[in-house]
One Martini backbone bead per residue (centre of mass of N, CA, C, O) as a GRO file, in nm:
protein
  241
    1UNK     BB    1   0.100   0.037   0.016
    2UNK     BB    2   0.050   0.388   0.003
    3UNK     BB    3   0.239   0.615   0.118
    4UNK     BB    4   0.152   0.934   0.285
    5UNK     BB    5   0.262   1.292   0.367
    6UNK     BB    6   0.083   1.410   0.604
    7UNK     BB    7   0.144   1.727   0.821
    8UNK     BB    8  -0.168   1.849   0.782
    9UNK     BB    9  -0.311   1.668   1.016
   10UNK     BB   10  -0.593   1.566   1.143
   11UNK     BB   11  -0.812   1.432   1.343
   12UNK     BB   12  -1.101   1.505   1.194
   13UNK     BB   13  -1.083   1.513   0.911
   14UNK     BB   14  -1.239   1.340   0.611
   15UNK     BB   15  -1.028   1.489   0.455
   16UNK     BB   16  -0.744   1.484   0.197
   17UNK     BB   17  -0.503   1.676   0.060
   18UNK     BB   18  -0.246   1.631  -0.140
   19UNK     BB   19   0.006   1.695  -0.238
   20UNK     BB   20   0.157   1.724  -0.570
   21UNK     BB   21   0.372   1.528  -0.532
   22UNK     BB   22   0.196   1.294  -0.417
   23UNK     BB   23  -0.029   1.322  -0.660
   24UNK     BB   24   0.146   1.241  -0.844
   25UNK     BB   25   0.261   0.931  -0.801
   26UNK     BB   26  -0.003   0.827  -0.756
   27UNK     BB   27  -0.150   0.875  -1.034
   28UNK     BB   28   0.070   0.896  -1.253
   29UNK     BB   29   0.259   0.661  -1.191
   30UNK     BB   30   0.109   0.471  -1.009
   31UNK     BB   31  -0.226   0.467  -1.100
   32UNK     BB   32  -0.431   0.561  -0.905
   33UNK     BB   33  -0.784   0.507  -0.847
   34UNK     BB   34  -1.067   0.528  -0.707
   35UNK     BB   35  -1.032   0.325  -0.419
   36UNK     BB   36  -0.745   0.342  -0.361
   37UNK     BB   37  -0.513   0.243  -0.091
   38UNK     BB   38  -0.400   0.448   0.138
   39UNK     BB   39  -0.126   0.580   0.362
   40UNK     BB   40  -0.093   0.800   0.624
   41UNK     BB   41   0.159   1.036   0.758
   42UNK     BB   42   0.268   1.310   0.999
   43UNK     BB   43   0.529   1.250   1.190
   44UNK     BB   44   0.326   1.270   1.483
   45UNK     BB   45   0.181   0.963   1.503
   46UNK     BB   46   0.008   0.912   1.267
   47UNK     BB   47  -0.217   0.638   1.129
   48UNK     BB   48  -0.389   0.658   0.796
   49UNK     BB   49  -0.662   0.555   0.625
   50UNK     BB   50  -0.740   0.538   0.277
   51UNK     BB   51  -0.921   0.665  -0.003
   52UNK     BB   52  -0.955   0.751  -0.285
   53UNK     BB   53  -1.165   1.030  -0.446
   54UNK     BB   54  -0.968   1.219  -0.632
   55UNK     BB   55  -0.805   1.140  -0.923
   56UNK     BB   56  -0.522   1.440  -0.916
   57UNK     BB   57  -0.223   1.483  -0.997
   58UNK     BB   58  -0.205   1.773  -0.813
   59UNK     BB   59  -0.505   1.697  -0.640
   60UNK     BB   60  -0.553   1.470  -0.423
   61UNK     BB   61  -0.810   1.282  -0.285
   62UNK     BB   62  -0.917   1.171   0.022
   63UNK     BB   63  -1.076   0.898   0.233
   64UNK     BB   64  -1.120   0.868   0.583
   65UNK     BB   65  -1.104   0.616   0.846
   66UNK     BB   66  -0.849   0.498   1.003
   67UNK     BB   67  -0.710   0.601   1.336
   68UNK     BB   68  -0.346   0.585   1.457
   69UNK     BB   69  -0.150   0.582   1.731
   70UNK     BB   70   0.212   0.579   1.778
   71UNK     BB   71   0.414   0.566   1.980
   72UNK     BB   72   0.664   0.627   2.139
   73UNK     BB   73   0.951   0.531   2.229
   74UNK     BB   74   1.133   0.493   2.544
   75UNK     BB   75   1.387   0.616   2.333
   76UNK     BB   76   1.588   0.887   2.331
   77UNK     BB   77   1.767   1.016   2.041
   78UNK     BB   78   2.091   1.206   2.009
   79UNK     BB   79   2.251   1.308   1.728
   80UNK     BB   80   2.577   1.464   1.726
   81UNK     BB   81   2.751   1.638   1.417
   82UNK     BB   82   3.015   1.642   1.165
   83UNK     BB   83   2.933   1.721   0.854
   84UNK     BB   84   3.027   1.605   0.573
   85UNK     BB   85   3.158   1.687   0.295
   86UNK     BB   86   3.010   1.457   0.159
   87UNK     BB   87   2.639   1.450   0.076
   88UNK     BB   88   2.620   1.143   0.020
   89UNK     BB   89   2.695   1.019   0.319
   90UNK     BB   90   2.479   1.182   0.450
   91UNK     BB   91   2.225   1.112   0.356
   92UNK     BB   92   2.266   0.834   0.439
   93UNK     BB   93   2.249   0.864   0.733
   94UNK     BB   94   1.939   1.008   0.731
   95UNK     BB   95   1.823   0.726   0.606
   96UNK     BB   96   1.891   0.534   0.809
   97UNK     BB   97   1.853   0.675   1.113
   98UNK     BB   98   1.535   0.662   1.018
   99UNK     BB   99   1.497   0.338   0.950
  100UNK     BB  100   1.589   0.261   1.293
  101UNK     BB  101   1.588   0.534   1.474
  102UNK     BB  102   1.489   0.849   1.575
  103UNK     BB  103   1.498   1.197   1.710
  104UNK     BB  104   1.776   1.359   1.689
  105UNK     BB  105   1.947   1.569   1.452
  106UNK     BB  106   2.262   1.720   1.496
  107UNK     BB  107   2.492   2.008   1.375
  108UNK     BB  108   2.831   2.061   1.358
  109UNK     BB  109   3.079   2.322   1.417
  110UNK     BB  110   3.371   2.253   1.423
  111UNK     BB  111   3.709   2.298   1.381
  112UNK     BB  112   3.774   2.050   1.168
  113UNK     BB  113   3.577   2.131   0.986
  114UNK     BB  114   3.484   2.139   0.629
  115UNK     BB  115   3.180   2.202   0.673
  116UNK     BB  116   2.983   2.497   0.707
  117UNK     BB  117   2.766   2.468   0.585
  118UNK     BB  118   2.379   2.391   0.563
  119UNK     BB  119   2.112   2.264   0.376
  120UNK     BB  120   1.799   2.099   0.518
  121UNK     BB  121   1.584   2.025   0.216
  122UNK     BB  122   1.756   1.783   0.085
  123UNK     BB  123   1.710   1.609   0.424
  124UNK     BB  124   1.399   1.616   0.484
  125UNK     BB  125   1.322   1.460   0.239
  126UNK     BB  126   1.465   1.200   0.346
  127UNK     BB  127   1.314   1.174   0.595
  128UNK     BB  128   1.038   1.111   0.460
  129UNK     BB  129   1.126   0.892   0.261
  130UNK     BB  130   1.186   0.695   0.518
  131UNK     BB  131   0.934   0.739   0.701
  132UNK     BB  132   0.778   0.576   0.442
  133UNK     BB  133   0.932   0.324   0.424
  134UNK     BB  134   0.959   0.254   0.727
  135UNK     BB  135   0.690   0.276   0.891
  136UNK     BB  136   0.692   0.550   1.024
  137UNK     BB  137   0.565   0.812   1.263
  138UNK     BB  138   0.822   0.958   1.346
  139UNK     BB  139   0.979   1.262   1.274
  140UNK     BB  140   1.260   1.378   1.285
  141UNK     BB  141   1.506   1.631   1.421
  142UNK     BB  142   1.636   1.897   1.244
  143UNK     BB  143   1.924   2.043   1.255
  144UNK     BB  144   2.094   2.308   1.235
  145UNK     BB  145   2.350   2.450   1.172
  146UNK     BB  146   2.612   2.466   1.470
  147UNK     BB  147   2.796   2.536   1.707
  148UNK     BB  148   2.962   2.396   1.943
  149UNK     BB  149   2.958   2.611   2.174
  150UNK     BB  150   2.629   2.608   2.158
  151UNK     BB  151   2.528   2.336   2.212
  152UNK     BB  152   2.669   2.207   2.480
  153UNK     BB  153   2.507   2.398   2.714
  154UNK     BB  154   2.228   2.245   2.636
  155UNK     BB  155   2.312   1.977   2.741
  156UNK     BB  156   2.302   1.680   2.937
  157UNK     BB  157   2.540   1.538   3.091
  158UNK     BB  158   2.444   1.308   3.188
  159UNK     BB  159   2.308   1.249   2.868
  160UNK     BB  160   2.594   1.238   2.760
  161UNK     BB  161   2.849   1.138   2.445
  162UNK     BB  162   3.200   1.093   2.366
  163UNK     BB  163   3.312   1.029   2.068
  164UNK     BB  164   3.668   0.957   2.001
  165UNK     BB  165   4.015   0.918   1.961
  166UNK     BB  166   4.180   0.982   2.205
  167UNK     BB  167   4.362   0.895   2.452
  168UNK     BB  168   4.185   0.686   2.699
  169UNK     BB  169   3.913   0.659   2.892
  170UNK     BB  170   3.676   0.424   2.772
  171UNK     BB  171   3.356   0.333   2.697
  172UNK     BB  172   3.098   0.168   2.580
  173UNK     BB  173   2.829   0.230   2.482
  174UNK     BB  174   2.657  -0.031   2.536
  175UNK     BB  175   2.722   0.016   2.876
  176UNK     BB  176   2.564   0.318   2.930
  177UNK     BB  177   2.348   0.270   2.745
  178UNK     BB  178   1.983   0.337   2.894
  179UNK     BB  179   1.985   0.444   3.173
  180UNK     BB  180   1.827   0.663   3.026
  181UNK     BB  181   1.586   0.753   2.833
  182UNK     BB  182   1.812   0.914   2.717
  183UNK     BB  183   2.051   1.047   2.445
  184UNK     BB  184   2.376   1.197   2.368
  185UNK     BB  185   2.572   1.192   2.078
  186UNK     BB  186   2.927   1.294   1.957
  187UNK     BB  187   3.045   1.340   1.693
  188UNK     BB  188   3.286   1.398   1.466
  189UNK     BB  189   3.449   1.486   1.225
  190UNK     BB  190   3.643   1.386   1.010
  191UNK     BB  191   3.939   1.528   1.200
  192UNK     BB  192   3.795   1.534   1.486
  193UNK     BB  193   3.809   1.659   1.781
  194UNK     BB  194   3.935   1.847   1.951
  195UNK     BB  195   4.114   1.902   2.248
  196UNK     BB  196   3.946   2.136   2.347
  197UNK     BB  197   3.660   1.992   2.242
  198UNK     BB  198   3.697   1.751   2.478
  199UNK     BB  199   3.752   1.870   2.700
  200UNK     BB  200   3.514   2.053   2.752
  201UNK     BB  201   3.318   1.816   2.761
  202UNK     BB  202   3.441   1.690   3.019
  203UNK     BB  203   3.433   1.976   3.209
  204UNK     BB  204   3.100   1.910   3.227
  205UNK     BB  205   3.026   1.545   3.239
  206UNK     BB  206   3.096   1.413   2.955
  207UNK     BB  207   3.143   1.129   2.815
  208UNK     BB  208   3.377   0.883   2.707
  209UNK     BB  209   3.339   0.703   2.419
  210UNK     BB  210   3.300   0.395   2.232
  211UNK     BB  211   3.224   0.181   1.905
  212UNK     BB  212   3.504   0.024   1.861
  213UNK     BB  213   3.803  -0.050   1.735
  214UNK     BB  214   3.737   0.126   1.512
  215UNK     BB  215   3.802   0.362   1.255
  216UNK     BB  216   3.523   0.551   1.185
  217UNK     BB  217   3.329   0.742   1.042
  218UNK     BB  218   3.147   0.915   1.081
  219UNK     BB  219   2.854   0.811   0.934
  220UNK     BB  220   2.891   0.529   1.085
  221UNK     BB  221   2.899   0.602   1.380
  222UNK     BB  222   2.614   0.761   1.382
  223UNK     BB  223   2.491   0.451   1.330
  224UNK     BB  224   2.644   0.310   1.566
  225UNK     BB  225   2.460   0.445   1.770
  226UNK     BB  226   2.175   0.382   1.660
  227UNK     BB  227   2.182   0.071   1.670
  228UNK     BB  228   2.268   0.108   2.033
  229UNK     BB  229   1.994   0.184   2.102
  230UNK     BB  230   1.783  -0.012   1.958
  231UNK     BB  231   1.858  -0.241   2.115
  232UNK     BB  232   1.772  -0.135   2.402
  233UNK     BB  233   1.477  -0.105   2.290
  234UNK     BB  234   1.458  -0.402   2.267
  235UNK     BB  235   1.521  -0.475   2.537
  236UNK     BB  236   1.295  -0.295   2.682
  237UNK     BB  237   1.031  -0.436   2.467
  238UNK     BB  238   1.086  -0.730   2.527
  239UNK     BB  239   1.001  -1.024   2.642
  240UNK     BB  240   1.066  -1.216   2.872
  241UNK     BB  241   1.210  -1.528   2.921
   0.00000   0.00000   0.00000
């Protein structure tokens, strides 16, 4: 069945017209005509039966029929990273990381970064399409590129994580996430976090993390943090043996 991205949609409206996006898709692309079943998703836990009602390729009517609240998982997850000079590997992370479970996905401009810029409207239409293909309910929150030095203050050391590169004493991140609801963990750019920029966070009380003994991509790292939540969240949610 065809997924569409309703992100205005209500509780009570018995109608809702898809964009043109979406309607031409579905209409033109798809060829559905009156009558055939989409499921509507607003990325607010929101999970919408519907039927075509006027098959318009610029504004398709859908008519709505059973809708389902999806909770959240019991673990929120927030990854900031130093974006990737290629734009190609960062998609590639926006779009799995959505496809296993993400909360909130932070762009952090470090000392190191190679890229300065970044501009969300080409990765937010990945995260929608990713949303909509793993079947998921909620749409994480994408943050604007922020300095680095602005986003730490905000940040709960409690439930906070840095993954570096540098020696010294690391616990594995799978044996110390889930101990709280929620966790932050910090990826460094291709050029990883400077000394100056992991002091800082460790004199705040951020803990450093280890995410396995190789030595990973940015966007690799902070897959494999989505990974080692995902586990957490299965195992809090798996019945016992």
């Amino acid at each position: 069945m065809l997924t569409c991205f309703a992100p205005d949609l209500t509780p009570t409206q018995p109608t809702y017209q898809l964009s043109e996006e979406e309607s031409k898709h579905a209409v033109r692309v798809l060829r559905l005509g009156a009558g055939a079943p989409v499921l509507l998703v607003d990325g607010r836990g929101t999970l919408a039966q519907a039927t075509i009602a006027e098959a318009n390729p610029k504004r398709c009517v859908v008519q709505l029929q059973n809708r389902q609240l999806v909770p959240r998982r019991p673990f929120y997850l927030h990854v900031a990273l130093g974006p990737t000079k290629n734009l190609d590997r960062l998609e590639w992370l926006v779009e799995k990381a959505v496809e296993v479970g993400i909360e909130r996905l932070s762009f952090v401009r470090c000392a190191r970064s190679e890229r300065r810029e970044l501009k969300l409207e080409r990765l937010e239409k990945i995260a929608v399409s990713a949303l909509k293909q793993s079947g998921q309910a909620w749409l994480p929150q994408l943050d604007e590129l922020v300095d680095y030095d602005k986003l730490l203050p905000t940040l709960d050391p409690a439930t906070t994580f840095i993954a570096h590169l540098d020696a010294g004493e690391r616990l594995p991140l799978a044996q110390i996430i889930g101990a709280a609801p929620r966790a932050c963990v910090l990826i460094g750019p291709e050029g990883d976090f400077s000394p100056a920029e992991i002091a800082v966070a460790l004199g705040l009380g951020v803990r450093p993390v280890t995410l396995g003994s190789s030595r990973l991509r940015t966007e690799t790292a902070a897959l494999a943090a989505v990974f080692t939540a995902q586990v957490v969240v299965e195992q809090k949610t798996s019945p016992s043996c």
